[in-house]
mmCIF file with all atom_site columns, C-alpha atoms and ligand atoms in Angstrom:
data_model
loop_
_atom_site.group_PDB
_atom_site.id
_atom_site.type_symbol
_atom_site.label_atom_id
_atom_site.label_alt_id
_atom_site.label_comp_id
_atom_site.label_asym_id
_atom_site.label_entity_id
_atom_site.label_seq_id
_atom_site.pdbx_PDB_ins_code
_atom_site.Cartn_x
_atom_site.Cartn_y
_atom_site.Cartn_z
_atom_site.occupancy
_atom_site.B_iso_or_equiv
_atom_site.pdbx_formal_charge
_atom_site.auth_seq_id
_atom_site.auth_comp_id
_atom_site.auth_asym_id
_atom_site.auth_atom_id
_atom_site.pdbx_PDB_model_num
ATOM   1   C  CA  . UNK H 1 1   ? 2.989  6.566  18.831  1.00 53.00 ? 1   UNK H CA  1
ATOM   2   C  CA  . UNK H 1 2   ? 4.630  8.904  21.418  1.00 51.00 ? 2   UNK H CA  1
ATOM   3   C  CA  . UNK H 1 3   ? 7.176  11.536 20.305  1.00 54.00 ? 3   UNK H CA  1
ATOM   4   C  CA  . UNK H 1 4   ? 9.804  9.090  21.658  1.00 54.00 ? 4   UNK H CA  1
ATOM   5   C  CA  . UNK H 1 5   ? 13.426 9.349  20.044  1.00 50.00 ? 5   UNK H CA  1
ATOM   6   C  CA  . UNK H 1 6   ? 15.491 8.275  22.180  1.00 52.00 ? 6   UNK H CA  1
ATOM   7   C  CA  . UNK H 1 7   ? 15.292 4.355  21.484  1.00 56.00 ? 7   UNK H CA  1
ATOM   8   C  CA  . UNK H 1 8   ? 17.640 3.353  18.916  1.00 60.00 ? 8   UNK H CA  1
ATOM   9   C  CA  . UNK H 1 9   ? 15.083 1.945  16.158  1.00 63.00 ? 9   UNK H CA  1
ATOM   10  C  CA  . UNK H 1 10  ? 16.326 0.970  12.716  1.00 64.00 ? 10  UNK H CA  1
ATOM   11  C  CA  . UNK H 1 11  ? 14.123 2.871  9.821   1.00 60.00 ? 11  UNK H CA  1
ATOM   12  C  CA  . UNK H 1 12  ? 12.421 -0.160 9.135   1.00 62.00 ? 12  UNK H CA  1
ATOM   13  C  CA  . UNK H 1 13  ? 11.221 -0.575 12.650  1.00 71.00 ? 13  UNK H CA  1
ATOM   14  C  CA  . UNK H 1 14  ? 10.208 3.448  12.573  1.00 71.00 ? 14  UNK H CA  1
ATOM   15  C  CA  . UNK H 1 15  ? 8.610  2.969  9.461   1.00 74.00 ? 15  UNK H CA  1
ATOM   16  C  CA  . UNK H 1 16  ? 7.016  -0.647 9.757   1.00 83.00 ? 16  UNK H CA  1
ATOM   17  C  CA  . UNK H 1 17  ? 8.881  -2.337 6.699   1.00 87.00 ? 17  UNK H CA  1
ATOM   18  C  CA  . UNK H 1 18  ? 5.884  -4.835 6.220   1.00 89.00 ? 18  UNK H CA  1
ATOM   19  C  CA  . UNK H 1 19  ? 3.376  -1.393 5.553   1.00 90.00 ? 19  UNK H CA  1
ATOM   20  C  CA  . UNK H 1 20  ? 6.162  0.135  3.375   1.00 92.00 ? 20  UNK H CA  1
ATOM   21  C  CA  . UNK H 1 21  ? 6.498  -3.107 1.217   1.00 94.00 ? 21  UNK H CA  1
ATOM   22  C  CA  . UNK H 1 22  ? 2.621  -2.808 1.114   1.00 95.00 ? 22  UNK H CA  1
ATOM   23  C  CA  . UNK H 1 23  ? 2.645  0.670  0.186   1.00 95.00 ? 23  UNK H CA  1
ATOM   24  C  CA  . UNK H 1 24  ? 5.048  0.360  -2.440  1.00 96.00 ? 24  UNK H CA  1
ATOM   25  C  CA  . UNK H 1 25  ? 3.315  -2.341 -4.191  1.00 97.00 ? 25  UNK H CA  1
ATOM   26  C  CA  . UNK H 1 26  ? 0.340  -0.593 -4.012  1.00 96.00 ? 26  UNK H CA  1
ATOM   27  C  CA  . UNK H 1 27  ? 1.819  2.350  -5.607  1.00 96.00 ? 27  UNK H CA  1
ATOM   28  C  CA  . UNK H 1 28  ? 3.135  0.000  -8.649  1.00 97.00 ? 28  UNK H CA  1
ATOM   29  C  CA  . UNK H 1 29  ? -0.139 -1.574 -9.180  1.00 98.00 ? 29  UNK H CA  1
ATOM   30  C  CA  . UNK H 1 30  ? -1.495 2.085  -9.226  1.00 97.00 ? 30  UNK H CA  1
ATOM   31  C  CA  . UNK H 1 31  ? 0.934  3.620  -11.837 1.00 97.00 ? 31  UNK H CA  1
ATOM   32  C  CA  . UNK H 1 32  ? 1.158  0.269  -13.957 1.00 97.00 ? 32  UNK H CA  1
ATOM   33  C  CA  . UNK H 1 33  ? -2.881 0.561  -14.298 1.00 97.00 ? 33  UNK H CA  1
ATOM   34  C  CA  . UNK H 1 34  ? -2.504 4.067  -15.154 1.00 95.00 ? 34  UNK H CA  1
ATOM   35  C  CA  . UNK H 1 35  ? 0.630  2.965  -17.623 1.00 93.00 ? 35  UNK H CA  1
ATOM   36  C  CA  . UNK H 1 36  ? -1.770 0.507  -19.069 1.00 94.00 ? 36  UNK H CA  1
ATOM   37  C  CA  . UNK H 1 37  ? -4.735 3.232  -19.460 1.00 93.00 ? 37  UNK H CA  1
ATOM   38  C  CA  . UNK H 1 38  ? -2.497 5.783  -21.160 1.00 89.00 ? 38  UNK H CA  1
ATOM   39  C  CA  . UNK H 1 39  ? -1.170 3.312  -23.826 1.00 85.00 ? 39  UNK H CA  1
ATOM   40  C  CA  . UNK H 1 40  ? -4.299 1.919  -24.279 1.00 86.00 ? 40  UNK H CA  1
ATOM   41  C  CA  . UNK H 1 41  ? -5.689 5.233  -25.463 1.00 82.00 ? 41  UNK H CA  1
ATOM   42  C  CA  . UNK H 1 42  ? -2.389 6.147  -27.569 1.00 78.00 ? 42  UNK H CA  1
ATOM   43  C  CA  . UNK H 1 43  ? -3.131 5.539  -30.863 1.00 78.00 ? 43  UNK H CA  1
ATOM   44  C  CA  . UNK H 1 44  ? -0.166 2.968  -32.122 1.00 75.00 ? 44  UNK H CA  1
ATOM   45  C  CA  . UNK H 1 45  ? 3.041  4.381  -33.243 1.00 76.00 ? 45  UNK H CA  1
ATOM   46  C  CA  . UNK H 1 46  ? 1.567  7.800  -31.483 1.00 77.00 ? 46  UNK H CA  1
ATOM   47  C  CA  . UNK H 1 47  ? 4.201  10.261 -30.687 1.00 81.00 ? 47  UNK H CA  1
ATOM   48  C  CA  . UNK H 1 48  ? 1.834  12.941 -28.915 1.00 85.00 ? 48  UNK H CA  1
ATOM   49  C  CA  . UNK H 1 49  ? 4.507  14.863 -26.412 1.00 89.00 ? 49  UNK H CA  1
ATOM   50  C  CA  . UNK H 1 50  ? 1.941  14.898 -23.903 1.00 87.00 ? 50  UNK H CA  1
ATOM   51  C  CA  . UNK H 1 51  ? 1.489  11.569 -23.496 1.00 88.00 ? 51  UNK H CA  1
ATOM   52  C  CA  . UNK H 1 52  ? 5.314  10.930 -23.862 1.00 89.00 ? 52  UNK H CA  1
ATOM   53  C  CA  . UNK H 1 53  ? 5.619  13.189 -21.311 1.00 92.00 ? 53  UNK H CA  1
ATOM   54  C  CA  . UNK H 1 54  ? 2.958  11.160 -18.688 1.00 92.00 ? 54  UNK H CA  1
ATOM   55  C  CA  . UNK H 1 55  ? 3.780  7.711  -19.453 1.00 92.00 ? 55  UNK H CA  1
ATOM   56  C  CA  . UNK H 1 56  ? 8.133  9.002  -19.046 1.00 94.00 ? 56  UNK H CA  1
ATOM   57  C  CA  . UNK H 1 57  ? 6.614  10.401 -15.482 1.00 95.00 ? 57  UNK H CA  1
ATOM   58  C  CA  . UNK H 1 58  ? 5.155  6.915  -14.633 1.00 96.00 ? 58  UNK H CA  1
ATOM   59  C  CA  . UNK H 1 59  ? 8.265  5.086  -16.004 1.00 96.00 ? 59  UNK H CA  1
ATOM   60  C  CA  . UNK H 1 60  ? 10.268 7.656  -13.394 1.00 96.00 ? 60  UNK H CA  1
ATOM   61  C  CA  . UNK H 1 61  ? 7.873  6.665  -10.455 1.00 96.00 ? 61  UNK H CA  1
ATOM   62  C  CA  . UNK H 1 62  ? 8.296  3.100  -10.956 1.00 97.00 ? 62  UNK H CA  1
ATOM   63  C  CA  . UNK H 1 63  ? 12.405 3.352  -10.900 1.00 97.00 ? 63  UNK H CA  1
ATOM   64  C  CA  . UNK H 1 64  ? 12.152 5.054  -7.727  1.00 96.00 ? 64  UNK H CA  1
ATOM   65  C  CA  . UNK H 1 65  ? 9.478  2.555  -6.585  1.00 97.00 ? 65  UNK H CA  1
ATOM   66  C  CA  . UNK H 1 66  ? 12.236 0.075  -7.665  1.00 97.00 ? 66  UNK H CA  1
ATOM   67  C  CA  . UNK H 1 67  ? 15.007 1.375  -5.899  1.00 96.00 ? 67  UNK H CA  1
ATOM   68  C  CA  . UNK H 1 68  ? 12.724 2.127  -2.495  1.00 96.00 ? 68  UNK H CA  1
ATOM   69  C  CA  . UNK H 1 69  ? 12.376 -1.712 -2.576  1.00 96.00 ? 69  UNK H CA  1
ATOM   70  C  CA  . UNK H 1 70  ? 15.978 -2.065 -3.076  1.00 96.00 ? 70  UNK H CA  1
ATOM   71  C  CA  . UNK H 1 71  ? 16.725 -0.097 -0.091  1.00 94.00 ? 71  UNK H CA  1
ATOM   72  C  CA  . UNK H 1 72  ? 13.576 -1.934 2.125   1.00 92.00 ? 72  UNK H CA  1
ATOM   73  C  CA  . UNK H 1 73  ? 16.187 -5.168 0.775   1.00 92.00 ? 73  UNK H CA  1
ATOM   74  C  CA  . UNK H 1 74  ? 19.065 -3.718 2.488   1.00 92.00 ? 74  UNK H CA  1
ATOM   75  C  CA  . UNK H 1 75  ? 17.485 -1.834 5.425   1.00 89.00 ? 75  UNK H CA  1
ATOM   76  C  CA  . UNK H 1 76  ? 18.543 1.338  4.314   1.00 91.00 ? 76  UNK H CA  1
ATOM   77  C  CA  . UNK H 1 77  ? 14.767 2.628  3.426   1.00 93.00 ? 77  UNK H CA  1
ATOM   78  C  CA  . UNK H 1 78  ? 13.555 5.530  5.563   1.00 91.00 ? 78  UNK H CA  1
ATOM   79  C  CA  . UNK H 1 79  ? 16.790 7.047  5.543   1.00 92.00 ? 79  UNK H CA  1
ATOM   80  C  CA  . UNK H 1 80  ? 17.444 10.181 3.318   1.00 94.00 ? 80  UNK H CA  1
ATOM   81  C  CA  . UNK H 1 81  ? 19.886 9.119  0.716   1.00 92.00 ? 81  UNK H CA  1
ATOM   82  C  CA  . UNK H 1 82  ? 21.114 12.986 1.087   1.00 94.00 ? 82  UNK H CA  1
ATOM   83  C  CA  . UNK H 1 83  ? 21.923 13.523 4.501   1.00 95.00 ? 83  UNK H CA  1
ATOM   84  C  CA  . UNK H 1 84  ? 21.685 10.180 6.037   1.00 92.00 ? 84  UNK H CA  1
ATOM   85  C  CA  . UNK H 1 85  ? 18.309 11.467 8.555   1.00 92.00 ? 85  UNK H CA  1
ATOM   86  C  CA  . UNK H 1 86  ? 15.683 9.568  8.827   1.00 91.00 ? 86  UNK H CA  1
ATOM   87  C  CA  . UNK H 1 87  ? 12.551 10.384 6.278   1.00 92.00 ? 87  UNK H CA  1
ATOM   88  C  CA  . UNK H 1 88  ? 9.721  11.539 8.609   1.00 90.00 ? 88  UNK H CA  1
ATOM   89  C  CA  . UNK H 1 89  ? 6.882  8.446  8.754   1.00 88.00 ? 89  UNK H CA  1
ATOM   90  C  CA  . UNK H 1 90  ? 4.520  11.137 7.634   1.00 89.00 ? 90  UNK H CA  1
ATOM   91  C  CA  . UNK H 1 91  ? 6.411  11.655 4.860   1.00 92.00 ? 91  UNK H CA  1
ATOM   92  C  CA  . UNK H 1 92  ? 6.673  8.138  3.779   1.00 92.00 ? 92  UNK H CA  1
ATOM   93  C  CA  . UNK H 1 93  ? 3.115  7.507  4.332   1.00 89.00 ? 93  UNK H CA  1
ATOM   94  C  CA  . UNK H 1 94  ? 2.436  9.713  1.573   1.00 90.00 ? 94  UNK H CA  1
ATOM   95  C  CA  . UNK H 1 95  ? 5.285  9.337  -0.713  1.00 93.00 ? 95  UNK H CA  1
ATOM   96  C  CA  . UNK H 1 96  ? 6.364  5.780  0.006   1.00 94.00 ? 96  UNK H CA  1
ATOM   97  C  CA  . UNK H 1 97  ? 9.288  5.857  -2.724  1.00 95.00 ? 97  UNK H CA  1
ATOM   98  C  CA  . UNK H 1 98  ? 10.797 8.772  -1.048  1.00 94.00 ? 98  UNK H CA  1
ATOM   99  C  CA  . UNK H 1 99  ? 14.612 9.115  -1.190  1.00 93.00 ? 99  UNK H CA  1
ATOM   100 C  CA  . UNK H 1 100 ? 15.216 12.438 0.825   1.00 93.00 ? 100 UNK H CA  1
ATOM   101 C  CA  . UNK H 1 101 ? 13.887 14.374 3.826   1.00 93.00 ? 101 UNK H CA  1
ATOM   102 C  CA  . UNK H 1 102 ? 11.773 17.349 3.105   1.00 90.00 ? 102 UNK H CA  1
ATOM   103 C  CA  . UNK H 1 103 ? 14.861 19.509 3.576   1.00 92.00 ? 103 UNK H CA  1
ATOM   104 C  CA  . UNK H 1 104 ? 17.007 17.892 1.086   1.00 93.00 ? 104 UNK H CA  1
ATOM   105 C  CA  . UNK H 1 105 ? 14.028 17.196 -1.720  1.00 86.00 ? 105 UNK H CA  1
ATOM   106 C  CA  . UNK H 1 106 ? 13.774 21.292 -1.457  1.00 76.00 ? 106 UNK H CA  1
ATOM   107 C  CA  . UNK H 1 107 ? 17.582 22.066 -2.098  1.00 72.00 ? 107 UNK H CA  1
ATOM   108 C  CA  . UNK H 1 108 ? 17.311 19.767 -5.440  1.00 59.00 ? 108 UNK H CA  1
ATOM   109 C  CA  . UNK H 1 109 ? 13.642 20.521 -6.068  1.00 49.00 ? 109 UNK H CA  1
HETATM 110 ZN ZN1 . ZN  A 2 .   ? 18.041 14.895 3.891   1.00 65.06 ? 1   ZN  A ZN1 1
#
């Protein structure tokens, strides 16, 4: 709650690692349903780039949904796999799944 940094949390304590497991999960659920909706209106065999294009954007979200929960695993989430600072909580409260730090997701767009 207070700006306090001096106390030597881990990321998961910074972060809560019980909301970020919650978060991430949520996130799945959310781009599996949408996943399920797009394919569901692809006609079969359908090769439409657009939809390619949205369902390979999912597919992306949910390897980096993946690999956040890999890192929760080995207490490394929260950290930016960049420059080793911590993610912001903000930051992770809106993009759970995030690797970097706002500085570092800029340099590699
Ligand atoms: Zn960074």
């Amino acid at each position: 709650m207070s700006p306090d940094a001096a106390r030597a949390e881990t990321p998961a304590d910074r972060i809560g690692a019980d909301d970020a497991r919650r978060r991430l999960v949520h996130e799945r659920d959310a781009r599996l349903a949408q996943l399920t909706a797009i394919e569901g209106e692809a006609p079969p065999g359908s090769t439409d780039a657009l939809l390619t294009a949205q369902t390979a954007a999912i597919r992306q979200v949910l390897a980096e949904i993946e690999q956040a929960e890999a890192r929760l695993a080995a207490g490394t989430y929260g950290t930016c796999v960049r420059c080793a600072e911590p993610v912001p909580a903000e930051r992770l409260e809106i993009l759970p799944y995030a690797r970097c730090c706002v500085g570092c997701q800029e340099h590699t767009g």
